[in-house]
Structures are given as structure tokens and as C-alpha cells.
Amino acid sequence: MSKEKNTNTDLIEKEYTTLNLGPTHPATHGIFQNVLKMDGEIIMDSESTIGYIHRAFEKLAERRPYYQITPITDRLNYCSSPINNMGWHMTVEKLLGIEIPKRVQYLRIIIMELSRIADHVICNSVIGVDTGAMTGFLYIFQMRERIYDIFEEVCGARLTTNIGRIGGMERDFSPKAWDLLDKFLIDFPPALKEFENLLMRNRIFMDRTIKCGPISAERALNYSFSGPNLRAAGVDYDVRVMNPYCSYEEFDFIIPVGTNGDTYDRFMVREGEMWESVKIIHQAIAKVKKEPEGVFHADVPEFFLPPKEEVYNNMEALIYHFKIVMGETEIPKGEVYHAVEGGNGELGFYLISDGGRTPYRLHMRRPCFIYYQAYAEMIRGGMLSDAILTMSSMNVIAGELDA
Amino acid sequence: MDKETLLTSVADKLKTEFGGGFISSEMVADYPVFTLNRDIICDVMRFLYNDEELAFQYLTTACAIHYPDNHGKELAMMYQLHNLPKNLRIRIKMFFPINDPHVPTITPVFSAANWMEREAFDFYGVVFSGHPNLKRILNMEDMTYHPLRKEYPLEDGTREDKDNSMFGR
């Protein structure tokens, strides 16, 4: 009697539970709200609400001179601020038609690859934390501190760096910065290896992450994924290789790709990229040594602030200083798009200038904002705990998501 | 394929396929830019997606722009497409009046356009007909205006706590 009842599924009334995941849930690493429709432990559907830390960057940018927009870009993906800063500088340089000396480009590459390592270190160690492995996170985080020490030595700030200037770097690397960089390059590979030993072939970690939150290459492309998340699905699209900027075409590195687009593949792609970044930094240091010493900016006095001593003693420098600070420089009319490979993918700046002191329109292509919309599709049919892991492995950063 | 040939080949294909819907094409900096009539945008996207030679199957980004002095064509939508295997990039633009900001959605072709279009609706009030879930995305839902339009200054002009005399100005 009871057997019959159970097989006839039409008669069983199902009731779904609505579960609010976030906005301030500790497991979501930021302010993300997802309203989940749950069937027991299984996610049937979800809806994301975003915008909790929206700061109107695109509107703010319409009122700020070009050099004052750099600190805004810091606050996009704040795990790798220097890449955002450099992306913005390069966009403006493209508009102004400034040619950057090779040595400066290599210095920038060192900074960008360091921040890529810092970004991926956070993401991967947090995947470890979300699977219950706190140890790796504590081990590897020391290395991120070392990267921030280098940033501090170069620009004075650690997290929101405002590093570099339009036309170059704000100052040359000090001997101490080179020293810190050399020591980091000696200590980082063994630390990363130790971290990998803890997780990469760990049976528990693999069982937990393989086939968790997968996306096919086709869906990922339709959702305009970019960066490690797209490469984990098996598409070898990397802006550094496809549209090289900053002389990336001179460097020898490979693009790690995955196959399934699941959490484990995203983890592995980021691991591979960190090794490639170390390789790139070594090459960049060798290239810097071959260039004339002391060059850290292009010769563009109209856009690059003169040294302070000259401002006080030299009429011309004083005039340029005044014009730059007051935003009275001649900006050509134009419309440019420039993209860099950020920590999360293609970070693009679409800039329209009408010749005024501020941009007429600045649109930022924020990779997080674009790929986070696939989250609902990726977690559907999975367990709640997989949803947490999927989010942390996608490296969704609230600052970049909400602009 | 270099950028000039890309410009002419896409322009020729769009002209033969859509005739009057195609308005103009030009090179802007390093991008081929095509201006179209807004009614055909979804068909154009589908055509470029399925065309064997061009195959623009990756939507890089989309955004709206406001030109208040451009009478009758105050609002613009910009889409950037990318052909990943051949590394070709193009930009598509269309202009339309602010009093009638209706544009067909391109979500049937690109899932990624969903939130991009919601963002354009939120900040510029562009209404995408056929969009599956057109509501505000970054701003709160009871907001009554579209803040990135040029008529809204950055600071609230009615605020009294920012009186110049208080700051010795």
C-alpha cells in the first residue's frame, strides 16, 4: 500500500524552501545576496541581487581630471589594484598617443605580474579555506605580504596602490625594491610548491572540487567569460597574448587551460598562471638590466609631473605642474578602447573624450560583472555548499562587480 | 585580415543583407565602427554570429551613451564584438531619441547581454523590448531617474551643508 503511494510522484506535494544566502554571510567573502529556491539541500533556482557597494565610478569619472581617475580604478578589483591602474594609464596613453620607453614597460610588467600572483594567491587559498583547509591559506598569505612590501617600496601604498602615472612610473624602483623582489623570487616558488603539495593531489580536496560548479566552454563564451574562468573551461583566450600591450609579445610564457570548467580546473589554471608569472618576472628583470638605467617615464612634460625641486626653481616646470594639477592639459578628442588581462579577465576601458578636462564618458568592462550573471546557471542542481565553493573559485570581487 | 579590409567586408555584408538599416561605417582609432538603425540590432547580431567568415561570437561589452545636444538622437548604444579565433574586433553603434528609448534586446543571441542591458536601463533608461528581466541592477529599485544622464550633476544642487560661505569661498 505505502509502496504504491511513493512511486506515484504526482501525488506527492513538493514544497520549496526560500533561503537567503547573504548579503552579509561570512562564507560569501563580500556583500553578495542570492535568494535560493531549495529542494532540501539541492538548489533549484537562484536570483542574485548586486549593487550593495555601488559607488558610481562611471559618473564620478565624468567629473574628474584624468590623473584623478586612477584611485577609482584601485577600487575595482582591489586584490590586484596595480593591474587596474596600469590598464587606465595605458588607455589614456593610447588616447594621447604617448610612446612609453621599453624599460618602463618592463617595470610595469613586473608590477602587473606581481599583482596577478597576489590576486591568485588570495583566490586559491580561499578555495582551500572553503573546503575546510585553513593551513594552506595561512602559509601562502605570508607571500602576499611580501608582494605588498614591494608595492609599498615602489609607490608607498599596499592595497589601493595608485601606482604609476600617465606617461610612466612615478619613480624608479629603489635598490631596496630590487632587493625585496629578488628575495621574493627566491622564497616564493618553494612556498607555492608547499601550498600545492597540500591541496593539488589531496584526495579530499579533489573529491570536493572536481565537478563542482562546472560550465562548458560554449556557455562560458556565450556568457562572455574571460580570464582564468574561461581558460578553465578550455578556451585559451588571454589578452596578453591575443592583443599584446606593454611588450608582452616579447615574453615567453604559456597559457594554462583546463577542460571541465569546474572549481578544480579554475584552481589549477590559477596555479599554473602563478608559475608563468614568476617566469615572466624573471624575464622582465633580465630585460630591464639591458635597458639604459634610470628611465622611468616617457618624455612628456605636458602630462607627467616634473620633479618637485624643479617646480620650485624652474618656471617651465612650475607652469606644467600647475596645468597638470588643475587639469588644464590639452586632451585630444577621441574614442578609445583598451583592455588588459586583469586578475579576473579582460578589464577594458572604453573612453570618450570631447577635448575637455574630464572624460565625456568612461565605461569600464568589469569581468566580474559580466561573468557573475552565469552564477545562477552554474549552481543550479547542485548542493548549497557547492554554491559557496563555486563563488569563491570564480573570484567574484564585490568592488569590481558593483563599480 | 587587416582592419581596413575588415571594415569594408563587414560593411558590404551588412549593406547587402540589411540595406537601409545600415547607416555608416568608419575607423575610429583602431576600431572599425558601424552605425546601424536600432530596429535591426538583434538580427544583425544573429547574422554576424552565424556568418561563417566573420563569426563574431563573443560580446566584449555594451554600454549606453548620452549626447544631450544631439537632437533627435540623444541616446546611443555601443556594442563591441570579438571573433576570438581570428582576433577581429568591431564596434556597433546606434542612435535614438530620448523620448522613445526602445531598442530590441540581444539576449537571444548573447546571454551575457542580460546584465549589460539591465545596466544600460538602470543608468540611462534605455528600454530593451523582449528582455527577460528588465529591472534596475546596481541602483535601488524605487529610484525614479536614470543617474548617468548628463542632466544630473554629480552633487545634489539642493544641499545646504555645502554652502560656499561655510568654507571661506
XYZ file of N, CA, C and O in Angstrom, chain B residues 1-167:
668
model
N 43.437 39.115 -41.682
C 42.629 40.202 -42.256
C 42.977 41.514 -41.539
O 42.883 41.587 -40.320
N 43.429 42.525 -42.268
C 43.725 43.774 -41.562
C 42.444 44.583 -41.350
O 41.368 44.214 -41.821
N 42.582 45.675 -40.611
C 41.383 46.355 -40.130
C 40.607 47.039 -41.246
O 39.385 47.115 -41.204
N 41.320 47.528 -42.281
C 40.621 48.203 -43.381
C 39.772 47.212 -44.176
O 38.617 47.506 -44.517
N 40.339 46.037 -44.452
C 39.546 45.036 -45.186
C 38.378 44.548 -44.350
O 37.295 44.281 -44.878
N 38.629 44.433 -43.023
C 37.539 44.028 -42.135
C 36.402 45.044 -42.206
O 35.231 44.685 -42.335
N 36.781 46.330 -42.180
C 35.788 47.404 -42.238
C 34.950 47.285 -43.496
O 33.716 47.287 -43.452
N 35.615 47.142 -44.644
C 34.853 47.110 -45.901
C 34.071 45.805 -46.046
O 32.939 45.816 -46.502
N 34.652 44.676 -45.615
C 33.927 43.416 -45.826
C 32.684 43.339 -44.929
O 31.624 42.893 -45.377
N 32.804 43.789 -43.682
C 31.617 43.772 -42.815
C 30.583 44.765 -43.350
O 29.386 44.460 -43.416
N 31.055 45.946 -43.762
C 30.129 46.956 -44.276
C 29.374 46.427 -45.504
O 28.159 46.588 -45.611
N 30.110 45.772 -46.421
C 29.465 45.231 -47.628
C 28.422 44.178 -47.272
O 27.309 44.173 -47.805
N 28.789 43.292 -46.362
C 27.860 42.228 -45.987
C 26.601 42.803 -45.334
O 25.491 42.360 -45.630
N 26.793 43.789 -44.439
C 25.636 44.365 -43.762
C 24.763 45.109 -44.755
O 23.538 45.076 -44.683
N 25.402 45.795 -45.729
C 24.640 46.551 -46.723
C 23.772 45.623 -47.555
O 22.591 45.877 -47.770
N 24.359 44.518 -48.030
C 23.577 43.607 -48.873
C 22.497 42.909 -48.069
O 21.408 42.653 -48.569
N 22.787 42.617 -46.796
C 21.821 41.858 -46.003
C 20.709 42.755 -45.468
O 19.552 42.363 -45.444
N 21.055 43.963 -45.041
C 20.071 44.786 -44.334
C 19.700 46.079 -45.072
O 18.789 46.773 -44.657
N 20.411 46.416 -46.151
C 20.040 47.575 -46.961
C 19.953 48.853 -46.167
O 20.948 49.333 -45.629
N 18.732 49.379 -46.036
C 18.536 50.691 -45.414
C 18.863 50.744 -43.940
O 19.098 51.822 -43.394
N 18.886 49.598 -43.267
C 19.178 49.583 -41.834
C 20.604 49.973 -41.522
O 20.922 50.426 -40.432
N 21.477 49.806 -42.530
C 22.876 50.137 -42.338
C 23.089 51.611 -42.627
O 22.694 52.102 -43.677
N 23.699 52.355 -41.713
C 23.826 53.795 -41.903
C 25.233 54.198 -42.339
O 25.413 54.825 -43.361
N 26.263 53.839 -41.560
C 27.601 54.253 -41.972
C 28.651 53.362 -41.334
O 28.378 52.593 -40.405
N 29.879 53.472 -41.838
C 30.991 52.735 -41.246
C 32.227 53.613 -41.321
O 32.395 54.393 -42.256
N 33.084 53.517 -40.291
C 34.314 54.310 -40.287
C 35.308 53.669 -39.324
O 34.944 52.837 -38.490
N 36.589 54.077 -39.459
C 37.588 53.641 -38.500
C 37.697 54.703 -37.408
O 37.906 55.877 -37.692
N 37.524 54.300 -36.140
C 37.734 55.222 -35.028
C 38.913 54.678 -34.229
O 38.818 53.596 -33.663
N 40.020 55.410 -34.201
C 41.283 54.909 -33.623
C 41.586 53.549 -34.252
O 41.701 53.463 -35.468
N 41.661 52.489 -33.472
C 41.999 51.197 -34.068
C 40.782 50.285 -34.196
O 40.924 49.084 -34.320
N 39.598 50.850 -34.138
C 38.383 50.033 -34.197
C 37.537 50.341 -35.421
O 37.246 51.503 -35.685
N 37.081 49.325 -36.155
C 36.057 49.565 -37.179
C 34.707 49.762 -36.478
O 34.325 48.951 -35.650
N 34.040 50.858 -36.792
C 32.780 51.181 -36.129
C 31.669 51.238 -37.164
O 31.825 51.852 -38.220
N 30.537 50.595 -36.871
C 29.402 50.556 -37.787
C 28.196 51.168 -37.099
O 27.874 50.804 -35.969
N 27.562 52.102 -37.769
C 26.356 52.705 -37.207
C 25.151 52.095 -37.911
O 25.118 52.010 -39.133
N 24.177 51.689 -37.095
C 23.029 50.971 -37.636
C 21.735 51.605 -37.178
O 21.708 52.378 -36.214
N 20.665 51.211 -37.850
C 19.328 51.535 -37.395
C 18.990 50.609 -36.224
O 19.290 49.428 -36.274
N 18.366 51.153 -35.168
C 18.201 50.337 -33.957
C 17.284 49.139 -34.141
O 17.412 48.147 -33.434
N 16.337 49.215 -35.096
C 15.340 48.144 -35.198
C 15.943 46.798 -35.569
O 15.399 45.755 -35.247
N 17.081 46.824 -36.257
C 17.609 45.573 -36.782
C 18.725 44.993 -35.918
O 19.344 44.006 -36.281
N 18.967 45.585 -34.733
C 20.180 45.221 -33.989
C 20.249 43.727 -33.670
O 21.294 43.086 -33.853
N 19.115 43.153 -33.238
C 19.170 41.736 -32.867
C 19.432 40.867 -34.095
O 20.195 39.899 -34.034
N 18.813 41.231 -35.225
C 19.039 40.464 -36.459
C 20.488 40.571 -36.911
O 21.074 39.601 -37.381
N 21.061 41.773 -36.760
C 22.453 41.964 -37.145
C 23.353 41.101 -36.279
O 24.267 40.435 -36.776
N 23.086 41.095 -34.966
C 23.901 40.286 -34.060
C 23.825 38.811 -34.462
O 24.828 38.111 -34.506
N 22.615 38.361 -34.762
C 22.449 36.957 -35.122
C 23.165 36.666 -36.448
O 23.826 35.637 -36.592
N 23.059 37.615 -37.376
C 23.722 37.445 -38.674
C 25.236 37.361 -38.498
O 25.894 36.474 -39.033
N 25.799 38.290 -37.704
C 27.254 38.289 -37.503
C 27.700 37.057 -36.724
O 28.798 36.548 -36.919
N 26.836 36.573 -35.831
C 27.159 35.378 -35.049
C 27.237 34.151 -35.953
O 28.161 33.343 -35.854
N 26.273 34.051 -36.873
C 26.181 32.830 -37.680
C 26.992 32.890 -38.967
O 27.218 31.857 -39.587
N 27.416 34.069 -39.395
C 28.184 34.180 -40.626
C 29.483 33.377 -40.512
O 30.233 33.539 -39.555
N 29.751 32.534 -41.509
C 30.888 31.619 -41.365
C 32.223 32.346 -41.390
O 33.162 31.957 -40.709
N 32.311 33.397 -42.203
C 33.583 34.083 -42.328
C 33.844 35.001 -41.132
O 34.948 35.023 -40.587
N 32.798 35.741 -40.718
C 33.008 36.735 -39.667
C 32.908 36.122 -38.273
O 33.808 36.274 -37.458
N 31.814 35.391 -38.009
C 31.641 34.646 -36.757
C 31.994 35.456 -35.513
O 32.882 35.085 -34.748
N 31.305 36.577 -35.323
C 31.515 37.345 -34.093
C 30.681 36.708 -32.991
O 29.512 37.013 -32.823
N 31.312 35.802 -32.225
C 30.554 35.015 -31.258
C 30.881 35.377 -29.821
O 30.565 34.626 -28.911
N 31.540 36.501 -29.626
C 31.894 36.903 -28.260
C 31.537 38.372 -28.096
O 32.023 39.224 -28.836
N 30.645 38.647 -27.150
C 30.242 40.031 -26.892
C 31.169 40.592 -25.826
O 31.105 40.193 -24.670
N 32.058 41.488 -26.219
C 33.023 42.006 -25.247
C 32.332 42.897 -24.225
O 32.444 42.672 -23.033
N 31.620 43.885 -24.706
C 30.928 44.757 -23.761
C 29.841 45.536 -24.487
O 29.794 45.564 -25.716
N 28.969 46.153 -23.704
C 27.919 47.001 -24.260
C 27.649 48.110 -23.268
O 27.701 47.881 -22.057
N 27.391 49.307 -23.761
C 27.036 50.392 -22.835
C 26.249 51.451 -23.584
O 26.227 51.491 -24.806
N 25.599 52.317 -22.804
C 24.838 53.419 -23.392
C 25.620 54.719 -23.231
O 26.509 54.821 -22.392
N 25.318 55.684 -24.072
C 25.975 56.994 -24.014
C 24.882 58.043 -24.201
O 23.922 57.813 -24.936
N 25.035 59.179 -23.537
C 24.039 60.243 -23.647
C 24.670 61.486 -24.274
O 25.683 61.983 -23.784
N 24.091 61.958 -25.387
C 24.528 63.210 -26.025
C 23.357 64.179 -26.009
O 22.559 64.200 -26.953
N 23.217 64.994 -24.947
C 22.013 65.825 -24.841
C 21.854 66.840 -25.964
O 20.732 67.263 -26.265
N 22.952 67.249 -26.606
C 22.849 68.267 -27.658
C 22.550 67.682 -29.032
O 22.384 68.416 -30.001
N 22.525 66.397 -29.131
C 22.335 65.717 -30.397
C 20.835 65.495 -30.616
O 20.311 64.425 -30.367
N 20.124 66.541 -31.079
C 18.661 66.491 -31.059
C 18.101 65.381 -31.931
O 18.509 65.197 -33.064
N 17.165 64.642 -31.344
C 16.569 63.518 -32.055
C 17.358 62.242 -31.950
O 16.853 61.167 -32.250
N 18.622 62.346 -31.531
C 19.456 61.139 -31.376
C 20.238 61.261 -30.077
O 21.442 61.092 -30.047
N 19.516 61.563 -28.992
C 20.216 61.870 -27.740
C 20.930 60.673 -27.142
O 21.977 60.812 -26.519
N 20.313 59.503 -27.279
C 20.917 58.329 -26.652
C 21.598 57.463 -27.693
O 21.212 57.430 -28.856
N 22.640 56.762 -27.247
C 23.335 55.831 -28.133
C 23.583 54.540 -27.374
O 23.723 54.544 -26.149
N 23.601 53.433 -28.098
C 24.049 52.163 -27.519
C 25.297 51.748 -28.278
O 25.393 51.916 -29.487
N 26.254 51.207 -27.539
C 27.504 50.748 -28.143
C 27.688 49.273 -27.798
O 27.511 48.886 -26.638
N 27.984 48.466 -28.799
C 28.302 47.051 -28.562
C 29.673 46.766 -29.151
O 29.995 47.254 -30.228
N 30.467 45.971 -28.443
C 31.753 45.555 -29.010
C 31.762 44.040 -29.167
O 31.477 43.306 -28.227
N 32.083 43.610 -30.385
C 32.092 42.178 -30.674
C 33.510 41.713 -30.969
O 34.349 42.485 -31.422
N 33.738 40.455 -30.734
C 35.081 39.898 -30.882
C 34.958 38.524 -31.553
O 34.127 37.720 -31.165
N 35.766 38.313 -32.578
C 35.900 36.975 -33.149
C 37.181 36.394 -32.574
O 38.279 36.794 -32.953
N 37.051 35.478 -31.628
C 38.244 35.003 -30.909
C 39.230 34.221 -31.787
O 40.425 34.494 -31.736
N 38.783 33.261 -32.625
C 39.791 32.507 -33.399
C 40.619 33.392 -34.325
O 41.811 33.178 -34.485
N 39.985 34.398 -34.949
C 40.739 35.247 -35.883
C 41.189 36.551 -35.250
O 41.873 37.343 -35.896
N 40.781 36.801 -34.007
C 41.106 38.037 -33.304
C 40.683 39.288 -34.080
O 41.491 40.151 -34.381
N 39.406 39.354 -34.432
C 38.854 40.549 -35.073
C 37.914 41.214 -34.075
O 37.134 40.544 -33.409
N 38.037 42.536 -33.985
C 37.168 43.255 -33.057
C 36.428 44.348 -33.807
O 37.036 45.051 -34.619
N 35.146 44.482 -33.558
C 34.381 45.584 -34.155
C 33.493 46.233 -33.093
O 33.260 45.668 -32.030
N 33.028 47.415 -33.434
C 32.126 48.148 -32.543
C 30.879 48.504 -33.343
O 30.972 48.899 -34.504
N 29.737 48.355 -32.716
C 28.474 48.700 -33.380
C 27.780 49.775 -32.559
O 27.736 49.692 -31.334
N 27.269 50.772 -33.252
C 26.602 51.867 -32.543
C 25.244 52.125 -33.141
O 25.018 51.889 -34.328
N 24.342 52.625 -32.313
C 23.082 53.107 -32.858
C 22.588 54.267 -32.014
O 22.818 54.326 -30.824
N 21.936 55.197 -32.677
C 21.467 56.411 -32.002
C 19.950 56.445 -32.077
O 19.355 56.030 -33.073
N 19.317 56.970 -31.009
C 17.860 57.040 -30.995
C 17.417 58.159 -30.062
O 18.176 58.586 -29.187
N 16.176 58.646 -30.245
C 15.713 59.780 -29.425
C 15.448 59.365 -27.986
O 15.037 58.245 -27.714
N 15.632 60.302 -27.064
C 15.473 60.006 -25.639
C 14.000 59.858 -25.278
O 13.655 59.212 -24.286
N 13.110 60.433 -26.115
C 11.673 60.315 -25.828
C 11.132 58.938 -26.189
O 10.053 58.561 -25.758
N 11.864 58.228 -26.988
C 11.412 56.911 -27.423
C 12.600 55.944 -27.328
O 13.146 55.516 -28.322
N 13.025 55.636 -26.085
C 14.271 54.883 -25.936
C 14.084 53.365 -26.033
O 14.540 52.636 -25.164
N 13.375 52.910 -27.054
C 13.124 51.472 -27.152
C 14.080 50.818 -28.139
O 14.234 51.278 -29.264
N 14.696 49.738 -27.699
C 15.678 49.031 -28.510
C 15.405 47.536 -28.362
O 15.113 47.083 -27.258
N 15.498 46.763 -29.435
C 15.329 45.311 -29.268
C 16.485 44.729 -28.448
O 17.616 45.174 -28.566
N 16.167 43.752 -27.625
C 17.207 43.125 -26.819
C 18.049 42.175 -27.682
O 17.568 41.660 -28.690
N 19.296 41.967 -27.281
C 20.109 40.973 -27.991
C 20.356 39.740 -27.117
O 21.203 38.911 -27.406
N 19.594 39.625 -26.004
C 19.782 38.450 -25.140
C 19.526 37.106 -25.832
O 20.118 36.124 -25.414
N 18.658 37.011 -26.859
C 18.530 35.699 -27.509
C 19.840 35.225 -28.131
O 20.058 34.027 -28.262
N 20.714 36.159 -28.529
C 21.985 35.769 -29.150
C 23.069 35.609 -28.095
O 23.810 34.631 -28.091
N 23.184 36.592 -27.195
C 24.241 36.561 -26.180
C 23.617 36.582 -24.777
O 22.978 37.555 -24.404
N 23.843 35.529 -24.009
C 23.343 35.528 -22.625
C 23.999 36.641 -21.819
O 23.421 37.168 -20.869
N 25.236 36.982 -22.178
C 25.985 37.987 -21.417
C 25.329 39.355 -21.500
O 25.566 40.207 -20.650
N 24.490 39.584 -22.533
C 23.895 40.908 -22.702
C 22.868 41.208 -21.629
O 22.497 42.359 -21.426
N 22.413 40.161 -20.921
C 21.347 40.342 -19.931
C 21.675 41.459 -18.935
O 20.946 42.453 -18.847
N 22.755 41.323 -18.220
C 23.085 42.330 -17.205
C 23.614 43.620 -17.825
O 23.423 44.696 -17.271
N 24.277 43.513 -18.967
C 24.759 44.736 -19.623
C 23.565 45.617 -19.981
O 23.596 46.844 -19.818
N 22.485 44.994 -20.477
C 21.305 45.765 -20.857
C 20.583 46.287 -19.625
O 20.076 47.413 -19.619
N 20.569 45.478 -18.565
C 19.961 45.975 -17.325
C 20.716 47.186 -16.814
O 20.125 48.129 -16.284
N 22.036 47.181 -16.963
C 22.844 48.319 -16.524
C 22.513 49.558 -17.360
O 22.348 50.654 -16.828
N 22.379 49.370 -18.681
C 22.050 50.498 -19.546
C 20.665 51.041 -19.230
O 20.423 52.253 -19.260
N 19.744 50.142 -18.869
C 18.402 50.580 -18.474
C 18.463 51.351 -17.159
O 17.864 52.414 -17.007
N 19.223 50.813 -16.218
C 19.324 51.415 -14.897
C 19.880 52.835 -14.982
O 19.335 53.763 -14.390
N 20.958 53.013 -15.739
C 21.664 54.288 -15.715
C 21.213 55.266 -16.791
O 21.421 56.462 -16.650
N 20.650 54.775 -17.887
C 20.283 55.674 -18.981
C 18.817 55.585 -19.375
O 18.356 56.351 -20.196
N 18.109 54.600 -18.841
C 16.708 54.471 -19.186
C 16.449 53.934 -20.569
O 15.392 54.195 -21.153
N 17.384 53.194 -21.118
C 17.144 52.545 -22.406
C 16.249 51.329 -22.156
O 16.570 50.492 -21.307
N 15.137 51.247 -22.856
C 14.198 50.149 -22.636
C 14.429 49.082 -23.695
O 14.328 49.355 -24.888
N 14.768 47.894 -23.251
C 15.074 46.812 -24.192
C 13.837 45.936 -24.342
O 13.468 45.210 -23.423
N 13.196 46.020 -25.516
C 11.982 45.240 -25.688
C 12.342 43.770 -25.876
O 13.249 43.429 -26.628
N 11.633 42.916 -25.145
C 11.880 41.490 -25.212
C 12.873 40.996 -24.180
O 13.163 39.805 -24.109
N 13.389 41.896 -23.363
C 14.358 41.470 -22.335
C 13.652 40.621 -21.270
O 12.558 40.976 -20.829
N 14.253 39.507 -20.843
C 13.566 38.599 -19.907
C 13.372 39.164 -18.504
O 12.490 38.700 -17.782
N 14.163 40.115 -18.082
C 14.092 40.551 -16.680
C 14.594 41.982 -16.573
O 15.605 42.245 -15.943
N 13.890 42.903 -17.237
C 14.405 44.267 -17.297
C 14.041 45.040 -16.040
O 12.951 45.580 -15.918
N 14.949 45.073 -15.081
C 14.764 45.924 -13.899
C 16.122 46.476 -13.497
O 17.152 46.042 -14.020
N 16.109 47.405 -12.563
C 17.364 48.035 -12.157
C 18.327 47.008 -11.599
O 17.924 46.018 -11.003
N 19.628 47.269 -11.762
C 20.594 46.274 -11.313
C 21.512 46.795 -10.216
O 21.695 46.132 -9.208
N 22.079 47.973 -10.375
C 23.014 48.456 -9.355
C 22.362 49.468 -8.415
O 22.740 49.573 -7.265
N 21.387 50.215 -8.898
C 20.710 51.191 -8.047
C 19.495 50.552 -7.390
O 19.032 49.496 -7.814
N 18.977 51.231 -6.363
C 17.813 50.683 -5.679
C 16.584 50.788 -6.567
O 16.482 51.662 -7.418
N 15.631 49.885 -6.308
C 14.544 49.746 -7.270
C 13.554 50.896 -7.253
O 12.875 51.135 -8.245
N 13.468 51.637 -6.127
C 12.493 52.731 -6.097
C 13.085 54.047 -6.602
O 12.458 55.091 -6.466
N 14.229 54.017 -7.188
C 14.819 55.217 -7.779
C 13.945 55.649 -8.964
O 13.449 54.808 -9.705
N 13.786 56.973 -9.125
C 12.847 57.424 -10.153
C 13.534 58.008 -11.378
O 12.872 58.454 -12.295
N 14.849 58.065 -11.373
C 15.525 58.675 -12.524
C 16.719 57.828 -12.941
O 17.040 56.835 -12.298
N 17.351 58.231 -14.031
C 18.455 57.450 -14.598
C 19.734 58.263 -14.465
O 20.006 59.158 -15.260
N 20.544 57.957 -13.447
C 21.539 58.909 -12.948
C 22.709 59.233 -13.879
O 23.335 60.263 -13.683
N 23.022 58.399 -14.845
C 24.185 58.733 -15.678
C 23.852 59.657 -16.834
O 24.718 60.040 -17.601
N 22.575 60.031 -16.953
C 22.240 61.025 -17.975
C 22.871 62.351 -17.613
O 23.052 62.668 -16.439
N 23.188 63.128 -18.644
C 24.002 64.318 -18.423
C 23.288 65.416 -17.644
O 23.937 66.305 -17.112
N 21.955 65.378 -17.555
C 21.275 66.476 -16.856
C 21.424 66.384 -15.342
O 21.053 67.315 -14.637
N 21.951 65.278 -14.832
C 22.126 65.159 -13.388
C 23.559 65.480 -13.009
O 24.468 64.734 -13.325
N 23.765 66.603 -12.322
C 25.124 66.926 -11.896
C 25.565 65.960 -10.808
O 24.739 65.297 -10.183
N 26.880 65.909 -10.568
C 27.393 64.904 -9.653
C 26.925 65.135 -8.234
O 26.618 64.225 -7.500
N 26.867 66.415 -7.817
C 26.416 66.688 -6.454
C 25.004 67.225 -6.482
O 24.602 67.907 -7.413
N 24.281 66.951 -5.431
C 22.909 67.392 -5.321
C 22.882 68.906 -5.133
O 23.380 69.431 -4.137
N 22.316 69.636 -6.077
C 22.312 71.084 -6.032
C 21.484 71.664 -4.903
O 21.623 72.839 -4.560
N 20.624 70.857 -4.295
C 19.759 71.379 -3.245
C 20.382 71.274 -1.861
O 19.801 71.718 -0.887
N 21.552 70.693 -1.765
C 22.155 70.512 -0.433
C 22.584 71.847 0.138
O 23.142 72.699 -0.545
N 22.319 72.026 1.432
C 22.663 73.288 2.072
C 23.935 73.194 2.902
O 24.527 74.201 3.258
N 24.342 71.967 3.216
C 25.512 71.821 4.078
C 26.808 72.057 3.326
O 27.872 72.013 3.911
N 26.710 72.308 2.014
C 27.929 72.558 1.268
C 27.975 73.997 0.767
O 28.494 74.285 -0.293
N 27.393 74.876 1.568
C 27.377 76.290 1.233
C 28.801 76.831 1.176
O 29.595 76.617 2.082
N 29.111 77.563 0.098
C 30.469 78.051 -0.087
C 30.942 78.934 1.063
O 32.103 78.900 1.444
N 30.028 79.729 1.630
C 30.446 80.665 2.665
C 30.971 79.926 3.895
O 31.787 80.442 4.646
N 30.504 78.684 4.072
C 30.974 77.900 5.201
C 32.448 77.528 5.050
O 33.112 77.188 5.995
N 32.926 77.545 3.818
C 34.297 77.110 3.569
C 35.207 78.279 3.217
O 36.284 78.095 2.702
